[in-house]
Amino acid sequence: DIQMTQSPSSLSASVGDRVTITCRASQSITGYLSWYQQKAGKAPNLLIFAASTLQSGVPSRFSGSGSGTDFTLTISRLQPEDFATYYCQQSSSIPWTFGQGTKLEIK
Amino acid sequence: QVTLRESGPALVIPTQTVTLTCTFSGFSLSTSGMCVNWIRQPPGKALEWLARVDWDDEKNYSPSLRTRLTISKDTSKNQVVLTMTNMDPVDTATYYCARTSNLIEVPPAFDFWGHGALVTVSS
């Protein structure tokens, strides 16, 4: 299985901050990387697929980059509704696997 | 409008078999490229992909759970069913179904999710 490791596991930030979450794969997944946002008690929501393509309807303050084994999710200016848990996920090979999550909290 | 909805028992006795149903609308599993997946999330923990079934009835399973899982589709009813045998308290989780699309040169991603069904395994 491909292991996905996110860092940090938790992060405190303020409204208006720029934040970056990283995700590392245990082997190359080329661009087969997606990012999801999950709010408490809700299903995950797709933000970015193919490492850097913004899903329809997702605000442009979210961006993704990377290829191979190292990827980042950046939120350019945090809004109150962005405080949530974020997951990366690879679809390069079965079994598809997720990172352990990054909880973004209000400072 | 694409929607998915999970249904199944909220409480399962250890060693029993659970059957979960995903009922969807807004797309057809007979359309080339469409897939439905099952993913679970224990309380306070991360997401875990379990299984998927494709439009052409190809099926894939998580190797760690392969012997306990069976996924099937009923295209006429727009449903996908997951059965998991020999349930244990560690299987307590919210079980989600989610769609992926196998588009040419586009990595698949879970673009639509159900709300999830909490299954508690306890005697």
CSV table of C-alpha atoms in Angstrom, one decimal:
chain,number,residue,atom,x,y,z
A,1,ASP,CA,0.0,0.0,0.0
A,2,ILE,CA,1.1,3.6,-0.6
A,3,GLN,CA,1.3,5.5,2.7
A,4,MET,CA,0.3,9.1,2.7
A,5,THR,CA,1.7,11.3,5.4
A,6,GLN,CA,0.4,14.8,6.1
A,7,SER,CA,2.0,17.5,8.1
A,8,PRO,CA,1.3,19.1,10.4
A,9,SER,CA,-1.4,17.0,12.1
A,10,SER,CA,-2.9,20.2,13.5
A,11,LEU,CA,-2.5,23.8,12.8
A,12,SER,CA,-3.7,27.0,14.5
A,13,ALA,CA,-4.2,30.1,12.4
A,14,SER,CA,-6.1,33.3,12.2
A,15,VAL,CA,-8.6,34.6,9.7
A,16,GLY,CA,-6.7,36.2,6.8
A,17,ASP,CA,-3.6,34.0,7.3
A,18,ARG,CA,-2.0,32.1,4.5
A,19,VAL,CA,-1.6,28.4,5.4
A,20,THR,CA,0.1,25.4,3.8
A,21,ILE,CA,-0.5,21.8,4.4
A,22,THR,CA,1.9,19.2,3.0
A,23,CYS,CA,1.3,15.6,2.0
A,24,ARG,CA,4.0,13.1,1.2
A,25,ALA,CA,3.5,9.7,-0.6
A,26,SER,CA,5.7,6.7,0.2
A,27,GLN,CA,6.3,6.3,-3.5
A,28,SER,CA,5.7,8.3,-6.6
A,29,ILE,CA,2.0,8.8,-7.5
A,30,THR,CA,2.8,11.3,-10.3
A,31,GLY,CA,-0.2,13.7,-10.1
A,32,TYR,CA,-2.8,11.3,-8.8
A,33,LEU,CA,-3.5,13.3,-5.7
A,34,SER,CA,-6.7,14.9,-4.3
A,35,TRP,CA,-7.5,17.1,-1.4
A,36,TYR,CA,-10.7,17.1,0.7
A,37,GLN,CA,-12.2,19.3,3.4
A,38,GLN,CA,-14.3,17.8,6.1
A,39,LYS,CA,-16.3,19.7,8.7
A,40,ALA,CA,-17.5,18.1,11.9
A,41,GLY,CA,-20.3,15.7,11.3
A,42,LYS,CA,-20.2,16.1,7.6
A,43,ALA,CA,-19.0,14.1,4.6
A,44,PRO,CA,-15.7,15.2,3.0
A,45,ASN,CA,-15.9,17.7,0.1
A,46,LEU,CA,-13.5,17.5,-2.9
A,47,LEU,CA,-11.4,20.6,-3.2
A,48,ILE,CA,-8.6,19.7,-5.6
A,49,PHE,CA,-8.0,16.8,-7.9
A,50,ALA,CA,-5.0,15.9,-10.2
A,51,ALA,CA,-2.8,17.6,-7.7
A,52,SER,CA,-3.6,21.2,-8.8
A,53,THR,CA,-7.1,21.3,-10.5
A,54,LEU,CA,-9.7,23.2,-8.5
A,55,GLN,CA,-13.0,21.4,-8.3
A,56,SER,CA,-16.0,23.3,-9.7
A,57,GLY,CA,-17.4,25.7,-7.1
A,58,VAL,CA,-14.4,25.7,-4.8
A,59,PRO,CA,-13.1,29.2,-4.0
A,60,SER,CA,-9.9,30.3,-5.7
A,61,ARG,CA,-8.1,30.9,-2.4
A,62,PHE,CA,-7.5,27.1,-2.4
A,63,SER,CA,-4.7,25.9,-4.5
A,64,GLY,CA,-2.7,22.7,-4.8
A,65,SER,CA,0.8,21.9,-6.2
A,66,GLY,CA,3.3,19.1,-6.4
A,67,SER,CA,4.0,15.9,-8.2
A,68,GLY,CA,5.8,12.6,-7.6
A,69,THR,CA,5.9,12.2,-3.8
A,70,ASP,CA,5.5,15.8,-2.4
A,71,PHE,CA,2.4,17.9,-2.5
A,72,THR,CA,1.0,21.0,-0.9
A,73,LEU,CA,-2.4,22.5,-0.3
A,74,THR,CA,-2.4,26.3,0.2
A,75,ILE,CA,-5.2,28.5,1.5
A,76,SER,CA,-4.3,32.0,0.5
A,77,ARG,CA,-6.5,34.0,3.0
A,78,LEU,CA,-8.3,32.0,5.6
A,79,GLN,CA,-12.0,32.6,6.0
A,80,PRO,CA,-14.0,31.5,9.0
A,81,GLU,CA,-15.6,28.7,7.0
A,82,ASP,CA,-12.2,27.2,6.2
A,83,PHE,CA,-11.6,25.9,9.8
A,84,ALA,CA,-12.0,22.1,9.3
A,85,THR,CA,-10.0,19.0,8.8
A,86,TYR,CA,-8.2,18.4,5.5
A,87,TYR,CA,-7.2,15.1,3.9
A,88,CYS,CA,-5.0,14.2,1.0
A,89,GLN,CA,-5.7,11.0,-1.0
A,90,GLN,CA,-3.9,9.1,-3.7
A,91,SER,CA,-5.6,7.3,-6.6
A,92,SER,CA,-2.4,6.0,-8.3
A,93,SER,CA,-2.8,2.4,-7.2
A,94,ILE,CA,-5.3,0.3,-5.3
A,95,PRO,CA,-5.8,0.4,-2.4
A,96,TRP,CA,-6.5,4.1,-2.6
A,97,THR,CA,-5.3,5.6,0.6
A,98,PHE,CA,-5.8,8.8,2.6
A,99,GLY,CA,-3.5,10.8,4.8
A,100,GLN,CA,-4.2,11.0,8.5
A,101,GLY,CA,-5.7,14.4,8.3
A,102,THR,CA,-4.7,18.0,9.3
A,103,LYS,CA,-7.0,19.8,11.7
A,104,LEU,CA,-7.1,23.5,11.1
A,105,GLU,CA,-8.2,25.4,14.1
A,106,ILE,CA,-8.8,29.1,14.9
A,107,LYS,CA,-6.0,30.8,16.8
B,1,GLN,CA,-28.0,16.8,-9.7
B,2,VAL,CA,-25.9,13.9,-8.3
B,3,THR,CA,-26.9,12.5,-4.9
B,4,LEU,CA,-26.0,9.4,-3.0
B,5,ARG,CA,-27.5,8.1,0.2
B,6,GLU,CA,-26.4,5.3,2.5
B,7,SER,CA,-28.7,3.0,4.4
B,8,GLY,CA,-28.3,0.1,6.7
B,9,PRO,CA,-28.5,-1.0,10.4
B,10,ALA,CA,-27.3,1.5,13.0
B,11,LEU,CA,-26.4,-1.4,15.4
B,12,VAL,CA,-24.7,-4.7,14.6
B,13,ILE,CA,-23.9,-7.5,17.0
B,14,PRO,CA,-20.3,-8.8,16.9
B,15,THR,CA,-19.7,-11.6,14.4
B,16,GLN,CA,-22.8,-10.7,12.4
B,17,THR,CA,-22.8,-9.6,8.8
B,18,VAL,CA,-23.8,-6.1,7.8
B,19,THR,CA,-25.4,-5.1,4.6
B,20,LEU,CA,-25.1,-1.4,3.5
B,21,THR,CA,-26.9,0.0,0.5
B,22,CYS,CA,-26.0,3.1,-1.5
B,23,THR,CA,-28.9,4.5,-3.5
B,24,PHE,CA,-27.8,7.2,-6.0
B,25,SER,CA,-29.3,9.5,-8.6
B,26,GLY,CA,-28.1,11.9,-11.2
B,27,PHE,CA,-25.9,9.4,-13.0
B,28,SER,CA,-26.0,5.8,-14.2
B,29,LEU,CA,-23.6,3.0,-13.3
B,30,SER,CA,-24.1,1.7,-16.8
B,31,THR,CA,-22.3,4.8,-18.2
B,32,SER,CA,-18.7,4.2,-19.2
B,33,GLY,CA,-16.3,5.5,-16.6
B,34,MET,CA,-18.7,5.7,-13.6
B,35,CYS,CA,-17.7,4.0,-10.3
B,36,VAL,CA,-19.2,3.8,-6.8
B,37,ASN,CA,-16.9,3.4,-3.8
B,38,TRP,CA,-17.3,2.6,-0.1
B,39,ILE,CA,-15.2,4.5,2.4
B,40,ARG,CA,-15.4,4.4,6.2
B,41,GLN,CA,-14.3,6.6,9.1
B,42,PRO,CA,-14.1,5.4,12.7
B,43,PRO,CA,-15.1,8.1,15.2
B,44,GLY,CA,-12.3,10.7,15.4
B,45,LYS,CA,-10.1,8.9,12.9
B,46,ALA,CA,-9.1,9.1,9.3
B,47,LEU,CA,-10.8,7.9,6.2
B,48,GLU,CA,-10.3,4.4,4.8
B,49,TRP,CA,-11.2,3.3,1.3
B,50,LEU,CA,-12.9,-0.1,1.3
B,51,ALA,CA,-14.1,-1.1,-2.1
B,52,ARG,CA,-15.3,0.0,-5.5
B,53,VAL,CA,-17.5,-1.3,-8.4
B,54,ASP,CA,-17.1,0.1,-11.9
B,55,TRP,CA,-19.6,0.5,-14.7
B,56,ASP,CA,-18.3,-2.7,-16.4
B,57,ASP,CA,-18.7,-4.6,-13.1
B,58,GLU,CA,-15.0,-4.6,-12.3
B,59,LYS,CA,-14.5,-4.7,-8.6
B,60,ASN,CA,-11.6,-3.8,-6.3
B,61,TYR,CA,-11.2,-4.3,-2.6
B,62,SER,CA,-8.9,-3.2,0.2
B,63,PRO,CA,-6.5,-6.0,0.6
B,64,SER,CA,-6.7,-5.8,4.4
B,65,LEU,CA,-10.5,-6.4,4.3
B,66,ARG,CA,-10.7,-8.4,1.1
B,67,THR,CA,-11.9,-11.7,2.7
B,68,ARG,CA,-14.7,-9.9,4.5
B,69,LEU,CA,-16.1,-7.6,1.8
B,70,THR,CA,-18.4,-8.1,-1.1
B,71,ILE,CA,-19.6,-5.3,-3.4
B,72,SER,CA,-22.3,-5.5,-6.0
B,73,LYS,CA,-24.4,-3.2,-8.2
B,74,ASP,CA,-28.0,-3.2,-9.4
B,75,THR,CA,-28.0,-0.8,-12.3
B,76,SER,CA,-31.8,-0.9,-12.7
B,77,LYS,CA,-32.3,0.2,-9.1
B,78,ASN,CA,-29.3,2.7,-9.1
B,79,GLN,CA,-28.0,0.9,-6.0
B,80,VAL,CA,-24.6,-0.5,-4.8
B,81,VAL,CA,-24.5,-2.9,-1.9
B,82,LEU,CA,-21.6,-3.7,0.4
B,83,THR,CA,-21.6,-6.6,2.7
B,84,MET,CA,-19.1,-7.0,5.5
B,85,THR,CA,-18.9,-10.3,7.4
B,86,ASN,CA,-17.7,-11.1,10.9
B,87,MET,CA,-18.2,-7.5,12.3
B,88,ASP,CA,-16.1,-6.5,15.2
B,89,PRO,CA,-16.3,-3.4,17.5
B,90,VAL,CA,-13.3,-2.0,15.7
B,91,ASP,CA,-15.5,-1.8,12.6
B,92,THR,CA,-17.6,0.8,14.3
B,93,ALA,CA,-17.5,3.8,11.9
B,94,THR,CA,-19.4,6.1,9.6
B,95,TYR,CA,-19.7,4.3,6.2
B,96,TYR,CA,-19.8,6.6,3.1
B,97,CYS,CA,-20.5,5.8,-0.5
B,98,ALA,CA,-18.9,8.1,-3.0
B,99,ARG,CA,-18.7,8.4,-6.8
B,100,THR,CA,-15.5,8.5,-8.9
B,101,SER,CA,-15.3,8.9,-12.7
B,102,ASN,CA,-12.6,7.1,-14.8
B,103,LEU,CA,-12.0,9.9,-17.3
B,104,ILE,CA,-9.2,9.7,-19.8
B,105,GLU,CA,-6.0,11.3,-18.5
B,106,VAL,CA,-7.8,12.6,-15.4
B,107,PRO,CA,-6.9,11.0,-12.0
B,108,PRO,CA,-10.1,9.7,-10.3
B,109,ALA,CA,-11.4,11.6,-7.3
B,110,PHE,CA,-14.4,11.2,-5.0
B,111,ASP,CA,-16.5,14.1,-6.4
B,112,PHE,CA,-19.8,13.3,-4.8
B,113,TRP,CA,-20.4,11.7,-1.3
B,114,GLY,CA,-23.4,10.5,0.6
B,115,HIS,CA,-24.0,11.9,4.1
B,116,GLY,CA,-22.8,8.7,5.7
B,117,ALA,CA,-24.3,5.9,7.9
B,118,LEU,CA,-23.0,5.3,11.4
B,119,VAL,CA,-22.7,1.6,12.1
B,120,THR,CA,-22.0,0.7,15.7
B,121,VAL,CA,-20.8,-2.8,16.5
B,122,SER,CA,-21.7,-3.8,20.1
B,123,SER,CA,-23.3,-6.6,22.0
